[in-house]
Coordinates of C-alpha atoms in Angstrom, one line a residue:
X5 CA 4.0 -5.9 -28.4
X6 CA 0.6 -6.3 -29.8
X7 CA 0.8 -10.1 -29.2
X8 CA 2.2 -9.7 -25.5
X9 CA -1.0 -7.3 -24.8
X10 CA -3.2 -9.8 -26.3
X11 CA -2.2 -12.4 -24.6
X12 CA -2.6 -10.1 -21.2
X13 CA -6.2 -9.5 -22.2
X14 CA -6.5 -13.3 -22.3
X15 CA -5.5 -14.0 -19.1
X16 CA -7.8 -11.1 -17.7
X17 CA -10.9 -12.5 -19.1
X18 CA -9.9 -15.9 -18.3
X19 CA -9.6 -14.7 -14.8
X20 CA -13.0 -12.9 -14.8
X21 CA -14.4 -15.9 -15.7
X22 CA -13.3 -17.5 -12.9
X23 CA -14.5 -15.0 -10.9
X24 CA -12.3 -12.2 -10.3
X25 CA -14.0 -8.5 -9.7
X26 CA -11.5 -6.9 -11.6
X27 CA -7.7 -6.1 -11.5
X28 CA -5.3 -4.0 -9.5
X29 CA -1.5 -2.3 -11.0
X30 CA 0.8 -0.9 -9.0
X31 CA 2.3 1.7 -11.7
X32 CA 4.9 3.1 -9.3
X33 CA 6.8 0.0 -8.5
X34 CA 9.7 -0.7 -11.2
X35 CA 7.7 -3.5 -12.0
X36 CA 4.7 -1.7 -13.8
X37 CA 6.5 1.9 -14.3
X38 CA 6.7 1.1 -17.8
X39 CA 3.2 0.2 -18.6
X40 CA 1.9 3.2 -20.9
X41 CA -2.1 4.4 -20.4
X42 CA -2.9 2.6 -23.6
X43 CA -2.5 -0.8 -22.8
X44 CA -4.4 -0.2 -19.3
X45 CA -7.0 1.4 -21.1
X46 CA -7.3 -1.6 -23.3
X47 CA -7.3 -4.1 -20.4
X48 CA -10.0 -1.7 -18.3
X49 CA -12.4 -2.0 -21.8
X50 CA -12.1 -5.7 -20.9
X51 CA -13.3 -4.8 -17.1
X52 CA -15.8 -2.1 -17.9
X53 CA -17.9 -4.1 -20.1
X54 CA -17.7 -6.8 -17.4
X55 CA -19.1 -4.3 -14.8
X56 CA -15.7 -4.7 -12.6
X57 CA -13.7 -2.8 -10.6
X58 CA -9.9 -1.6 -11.8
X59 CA -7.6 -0.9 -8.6
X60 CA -4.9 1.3 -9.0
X61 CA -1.5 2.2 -6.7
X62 CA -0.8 5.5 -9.0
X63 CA 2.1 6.0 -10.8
X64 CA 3.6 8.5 -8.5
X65 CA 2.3 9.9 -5.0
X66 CA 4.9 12.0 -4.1
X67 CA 5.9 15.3 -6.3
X68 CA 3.9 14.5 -9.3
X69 CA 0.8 12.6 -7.0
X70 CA -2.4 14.8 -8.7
X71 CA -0.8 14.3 -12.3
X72 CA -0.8 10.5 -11.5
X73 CA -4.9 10.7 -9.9
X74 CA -5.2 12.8 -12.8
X75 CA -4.2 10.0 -15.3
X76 CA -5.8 7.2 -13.5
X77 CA -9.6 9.5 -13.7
X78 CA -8.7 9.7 -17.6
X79 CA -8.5 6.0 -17.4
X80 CA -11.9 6.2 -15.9
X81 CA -13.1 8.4 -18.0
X82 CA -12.0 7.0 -21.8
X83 CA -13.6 3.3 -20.6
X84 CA -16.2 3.6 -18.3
X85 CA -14.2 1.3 -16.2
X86 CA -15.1 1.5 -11.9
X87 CA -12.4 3.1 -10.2
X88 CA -10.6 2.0 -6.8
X89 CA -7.5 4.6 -6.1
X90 CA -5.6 2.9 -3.4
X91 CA -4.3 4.6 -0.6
X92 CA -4.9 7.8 -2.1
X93 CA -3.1 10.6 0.1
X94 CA 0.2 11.8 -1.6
X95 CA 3.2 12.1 0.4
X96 CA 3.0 15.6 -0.2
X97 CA 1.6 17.3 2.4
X98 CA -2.1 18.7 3.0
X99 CA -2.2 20.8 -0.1
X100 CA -1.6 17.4 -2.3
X101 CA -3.7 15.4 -0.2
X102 CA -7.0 18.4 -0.6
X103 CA -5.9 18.5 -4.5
X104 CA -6.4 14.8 -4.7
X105 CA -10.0 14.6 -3.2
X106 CA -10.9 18.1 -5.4
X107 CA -9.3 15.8 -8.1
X108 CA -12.6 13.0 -7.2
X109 CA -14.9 15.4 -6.5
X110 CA -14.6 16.5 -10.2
X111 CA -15.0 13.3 -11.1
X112 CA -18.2 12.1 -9.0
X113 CA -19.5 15.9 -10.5
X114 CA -19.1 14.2 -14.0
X115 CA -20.7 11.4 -13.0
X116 CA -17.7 8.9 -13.2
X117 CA -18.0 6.0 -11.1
X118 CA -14.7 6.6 -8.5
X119 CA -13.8 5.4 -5.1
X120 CA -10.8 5.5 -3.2
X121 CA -9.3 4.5 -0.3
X122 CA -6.2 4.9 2.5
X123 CA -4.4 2.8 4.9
X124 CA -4.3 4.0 8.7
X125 CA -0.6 3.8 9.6
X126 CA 1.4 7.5 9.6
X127 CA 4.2 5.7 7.4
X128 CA 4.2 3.9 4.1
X129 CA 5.6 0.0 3.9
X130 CA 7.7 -1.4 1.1
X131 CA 10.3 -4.2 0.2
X132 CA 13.6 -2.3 0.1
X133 CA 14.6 -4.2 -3.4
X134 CA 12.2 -1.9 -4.3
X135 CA 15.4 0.9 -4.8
X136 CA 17.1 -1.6 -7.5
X137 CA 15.7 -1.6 -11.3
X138 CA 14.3 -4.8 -12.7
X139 CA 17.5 -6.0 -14.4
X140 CA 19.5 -5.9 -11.2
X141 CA 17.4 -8.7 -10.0
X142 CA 17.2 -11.0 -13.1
X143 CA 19.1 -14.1 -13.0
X144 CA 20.5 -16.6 -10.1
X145 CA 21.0 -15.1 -6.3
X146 CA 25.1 -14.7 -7.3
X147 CA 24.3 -12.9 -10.6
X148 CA 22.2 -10.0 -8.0
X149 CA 25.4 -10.5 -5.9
X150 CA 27.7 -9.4 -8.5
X151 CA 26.4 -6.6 -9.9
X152 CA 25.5 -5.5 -6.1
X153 CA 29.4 -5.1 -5.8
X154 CA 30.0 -3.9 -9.4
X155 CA 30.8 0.0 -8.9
X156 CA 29.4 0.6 -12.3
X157 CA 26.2 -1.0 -11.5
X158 CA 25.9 0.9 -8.0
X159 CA 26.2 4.1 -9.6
X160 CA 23.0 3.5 -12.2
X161 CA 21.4 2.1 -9.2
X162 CA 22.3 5.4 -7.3
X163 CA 20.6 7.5 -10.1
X164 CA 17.1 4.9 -10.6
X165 CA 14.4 7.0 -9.7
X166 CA 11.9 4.6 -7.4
X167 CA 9.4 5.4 -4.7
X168 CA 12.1 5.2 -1.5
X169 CA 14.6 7.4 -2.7
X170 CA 11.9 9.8 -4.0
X171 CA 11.0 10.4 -0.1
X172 CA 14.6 12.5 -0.1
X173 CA 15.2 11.8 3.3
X174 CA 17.1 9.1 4.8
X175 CA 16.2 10.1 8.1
X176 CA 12.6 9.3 7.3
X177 CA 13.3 5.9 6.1
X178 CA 13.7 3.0 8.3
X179 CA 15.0 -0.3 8.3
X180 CA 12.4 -3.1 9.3
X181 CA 13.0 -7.2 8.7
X182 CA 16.5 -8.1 8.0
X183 CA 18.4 -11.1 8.5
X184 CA 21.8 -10.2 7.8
X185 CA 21.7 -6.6 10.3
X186 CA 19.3 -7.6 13.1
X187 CA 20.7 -5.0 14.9
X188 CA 20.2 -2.1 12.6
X189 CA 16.1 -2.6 12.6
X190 CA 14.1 0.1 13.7
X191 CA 16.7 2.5 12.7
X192 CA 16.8 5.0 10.3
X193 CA 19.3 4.9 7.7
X194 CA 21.2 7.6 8.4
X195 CA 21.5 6.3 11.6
X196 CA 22.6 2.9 9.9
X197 CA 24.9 4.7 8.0
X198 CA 26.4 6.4 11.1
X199 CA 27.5 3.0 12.5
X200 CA 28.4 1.6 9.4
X201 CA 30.5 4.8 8.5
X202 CA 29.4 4.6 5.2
X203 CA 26.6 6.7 2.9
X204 CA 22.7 5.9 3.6
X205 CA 22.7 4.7 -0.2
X206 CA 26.3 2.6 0.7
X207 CA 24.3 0.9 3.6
X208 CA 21.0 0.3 2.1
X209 CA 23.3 -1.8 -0.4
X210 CA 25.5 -3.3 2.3
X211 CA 21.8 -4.7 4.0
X212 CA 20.7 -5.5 0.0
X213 CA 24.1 -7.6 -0.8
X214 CA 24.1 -9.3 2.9
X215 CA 20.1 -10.4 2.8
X216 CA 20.7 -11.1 -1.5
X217 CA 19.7 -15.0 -0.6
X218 CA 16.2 -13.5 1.5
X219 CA 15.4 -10.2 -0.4
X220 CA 11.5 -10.5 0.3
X221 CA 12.4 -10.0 4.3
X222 CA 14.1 -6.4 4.3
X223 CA 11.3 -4.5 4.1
X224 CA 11.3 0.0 4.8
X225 CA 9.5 2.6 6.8
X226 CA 8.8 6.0 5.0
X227 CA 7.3 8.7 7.5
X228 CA 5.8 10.9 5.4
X229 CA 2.4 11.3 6.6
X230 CA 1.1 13.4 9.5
X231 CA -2.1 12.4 11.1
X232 CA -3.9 15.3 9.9
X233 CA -3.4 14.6 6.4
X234 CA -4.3 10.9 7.4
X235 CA -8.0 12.6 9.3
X236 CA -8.7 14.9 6.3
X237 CA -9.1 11.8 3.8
X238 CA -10.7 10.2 6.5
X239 CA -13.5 12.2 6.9
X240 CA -14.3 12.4 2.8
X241 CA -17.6 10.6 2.6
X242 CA -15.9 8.2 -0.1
X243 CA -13.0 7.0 1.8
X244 CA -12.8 3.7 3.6
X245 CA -10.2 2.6 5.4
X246 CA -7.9 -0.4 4.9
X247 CA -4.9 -2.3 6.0
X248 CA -3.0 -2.3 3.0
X249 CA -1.4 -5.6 4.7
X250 CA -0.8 -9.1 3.5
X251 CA -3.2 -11.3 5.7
X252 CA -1.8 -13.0 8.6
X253 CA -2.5 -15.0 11.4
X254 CA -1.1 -15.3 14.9
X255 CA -0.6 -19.7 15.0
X256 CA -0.3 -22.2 12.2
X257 CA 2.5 -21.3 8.9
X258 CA 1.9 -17.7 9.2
X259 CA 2.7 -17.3 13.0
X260 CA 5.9 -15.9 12.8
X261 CA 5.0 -13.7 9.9
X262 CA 4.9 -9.7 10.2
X263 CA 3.3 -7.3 8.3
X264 CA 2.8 -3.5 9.6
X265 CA -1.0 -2.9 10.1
X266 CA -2.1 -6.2 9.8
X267 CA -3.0 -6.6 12.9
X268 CA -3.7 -2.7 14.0
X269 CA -5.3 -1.0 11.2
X270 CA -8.8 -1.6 12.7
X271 CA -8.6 -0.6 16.2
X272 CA -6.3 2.5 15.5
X273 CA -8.9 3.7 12.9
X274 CA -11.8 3.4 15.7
X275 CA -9.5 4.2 18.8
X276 CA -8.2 7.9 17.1
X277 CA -10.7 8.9 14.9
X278 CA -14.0 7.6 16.7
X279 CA -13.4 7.7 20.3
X280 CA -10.0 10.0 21.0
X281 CA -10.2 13.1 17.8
X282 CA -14.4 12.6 17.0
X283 CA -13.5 13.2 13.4
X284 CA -16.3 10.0 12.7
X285 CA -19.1 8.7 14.4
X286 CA -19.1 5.3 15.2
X287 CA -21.6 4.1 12.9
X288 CA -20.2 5.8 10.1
X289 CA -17.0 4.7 10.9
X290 CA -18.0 0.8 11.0
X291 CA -20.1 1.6 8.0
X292 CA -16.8 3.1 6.2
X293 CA -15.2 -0.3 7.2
X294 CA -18.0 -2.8 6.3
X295 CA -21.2 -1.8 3.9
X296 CA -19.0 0.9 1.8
X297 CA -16.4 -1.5 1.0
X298 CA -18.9 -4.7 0.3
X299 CA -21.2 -2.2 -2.2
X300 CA -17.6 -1.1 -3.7
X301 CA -17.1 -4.8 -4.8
X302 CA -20.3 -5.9 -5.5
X303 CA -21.4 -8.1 -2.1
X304 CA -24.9 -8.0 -1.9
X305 CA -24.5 -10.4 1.0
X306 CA -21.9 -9.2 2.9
X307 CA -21.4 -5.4 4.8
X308 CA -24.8 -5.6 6.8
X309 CA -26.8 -6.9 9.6
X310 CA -29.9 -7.9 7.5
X311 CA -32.1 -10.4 6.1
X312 CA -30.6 -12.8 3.9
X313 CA -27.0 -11.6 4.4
X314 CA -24.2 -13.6 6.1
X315 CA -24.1 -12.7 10.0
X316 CA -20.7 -11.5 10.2
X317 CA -20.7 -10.2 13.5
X318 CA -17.8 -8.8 15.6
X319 CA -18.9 -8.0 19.6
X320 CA -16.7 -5.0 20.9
X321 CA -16.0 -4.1 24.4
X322 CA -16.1 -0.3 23.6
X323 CA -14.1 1.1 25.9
X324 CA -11.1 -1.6 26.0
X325 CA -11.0 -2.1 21.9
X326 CA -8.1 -0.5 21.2
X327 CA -4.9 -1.6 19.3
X328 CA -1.8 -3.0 20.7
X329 CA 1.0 -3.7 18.2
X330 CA 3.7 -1.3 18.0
X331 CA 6.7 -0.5 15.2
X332 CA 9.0 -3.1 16.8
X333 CA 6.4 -5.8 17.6
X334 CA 3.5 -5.3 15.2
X335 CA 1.8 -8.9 15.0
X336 CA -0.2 -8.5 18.8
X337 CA -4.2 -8.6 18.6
X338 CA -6.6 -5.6 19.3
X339 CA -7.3 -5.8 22.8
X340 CA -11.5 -5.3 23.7
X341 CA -12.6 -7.9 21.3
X342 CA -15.2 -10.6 22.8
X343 CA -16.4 -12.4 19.8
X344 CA -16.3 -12.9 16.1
X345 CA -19.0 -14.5 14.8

């Protein structure tokens, strides 16, 4: 309603006044799918006149990804607002991923202020209660229970559209984090189905209904990106890297946490496409993961080895750097690092 969109403006410039260099959506999660391009126009009018940044996770990056970069450039270009497009590369294939960087190329040529940038793991990361639709989850854990086993409610569920089942592949979907079926992680769900003896839908459900009390932990691998899609966004002048990763550390509340990339997203960027493929320099390469990113949010401090800056400083042993965490055991420190200052 009017009111509700008000009041979200509220809170926006509340949070800009705090601080805050802008906001992010995620418009393909279930969460945000609803959210039309007028009210995020209205809350990017907010952010534009502000001189912030507006983050986006399109709406769709699989068979209608250039329609959804499309949309969030008109965004860009109807309020002026500074445009991030996370993780940009559709799970398309090359053909999407060279029609989404004609698609900023355009929009630099107009003069729009767009940036954009991509994780560096071949597979996308996601809760698997990402398959359900938003009512499924309202309510007490035994309400989710119960309409996890109600057949009618499976079969809505079956036909939700969402960003896992939109990979159409179960063999490129894999099982990473739960409690309930320790022993099906790191498989593929039609290999879970295979033991189970059920359908990949039937045993993504079993592992929903068994973790219902803990449905942040079961999380999903989608493999749908080859590492030369990965190198050509790479290698666009605009793109910097990121983690796309919650941050973590390896002692204290967090040491038992995982997140895929976390703690590799670095050195596997440097190790494959500095020193094994060449596709960067290494000073471009630190400068995709340092100044590029500090201008992008406004650090005048931060990003560079100068005068007046803060000395971040992090001392590599070149030839030893390299990642170490793998699919199964992803929270291991980048080997080849001497100090962190």
């Amino acid at each position: 309603s009017a009111e509700e969109l008000g009041a979200m403006c509220r809170d926006l410039e509340v949070s800009l006044d705090a601080g805050a260099y802008g906001f992010s959506s995620g418009l393909e999660y279930v969460q945000e799918r609803a959210c039309p391009a007028q009210e995020i126009d209205a809350l990017c009018s907010i952010v534009s006149r502000r001189g912030g940044l507006y983050a986006t996770h399109v709406r769709d990056r699989d068979r209608h990804a250039v329609a959804a970069i499309d949309e969030a450039i008109g965004t860009c270009r109807r309020t002026g607002v500074r445009l991030q497009i996370s993780h940009i590369t559709p799970r398309g294939g090359m053909a999407d991923t060279q029609a989404a960087l004609s698609r900023v190329d355009g929009a630099l040529a107009e003069g729009l202020d767009v940036g954009f940038d991509m994780h560096t793991r071949l597979f996308g990361f996601t809760h698997l209660k990402n398959l359900l639709p938003m009512w499924v989850l309202e309510g007490a854990t035994d309400d989710v229970r119960r309409r996890l086993l109600d057949p009618r409610v499976l079969d809505r569920i079956r036909k939700h559209p969402n960003l896992i089942s939109a990979v159409g592949d179960w063999a490129k979907i894999v099982l990473v984090g739960s409690i309930a079926f320790d022993s099906f992680n790191g498989l593929t769900f039609d290999a879970v189905a295979a033991r189970k003896g059920v359908s990949p839908f039937e045993a993504a459900m079993d592992v929903l209904r068994a973790d219902v009390e803990h449905l942040q932990r079961p999380m999903v691998l989608l493999k749908t990106y080859s590492e030369d899609v990965l190198r050509t966004t790479y290698v666009h002048p605009g793109c910097m890297p990121g983690s796309d990763a919650t941050t973590l550390a390896p002692d204290g509340v967090l040491a038992d946490e995982k997140f895929h990339g976390a703690y590799t997203w670095a050195a596997w960027f440097l190790r494959r496409m500095v020193r094994e493929t060449r596709a960067l320099t290494l000073p471009d390469a630190i400068h995709r993961m340092t100044s590029l990113p500090a201008r992008r949010l406004a650090l005048e401090d931060r990003g560079r080895i100068a005068r007046g800056c803060h000395a971040d400083i992090v001392v590599l042993d070149w030839n030893r750097y390299c990642d170490r965490g793998t699919v199964d055991n992803p929270a291991q420190l980048a080997q080849g690092v001497e100090h962190v200052m």
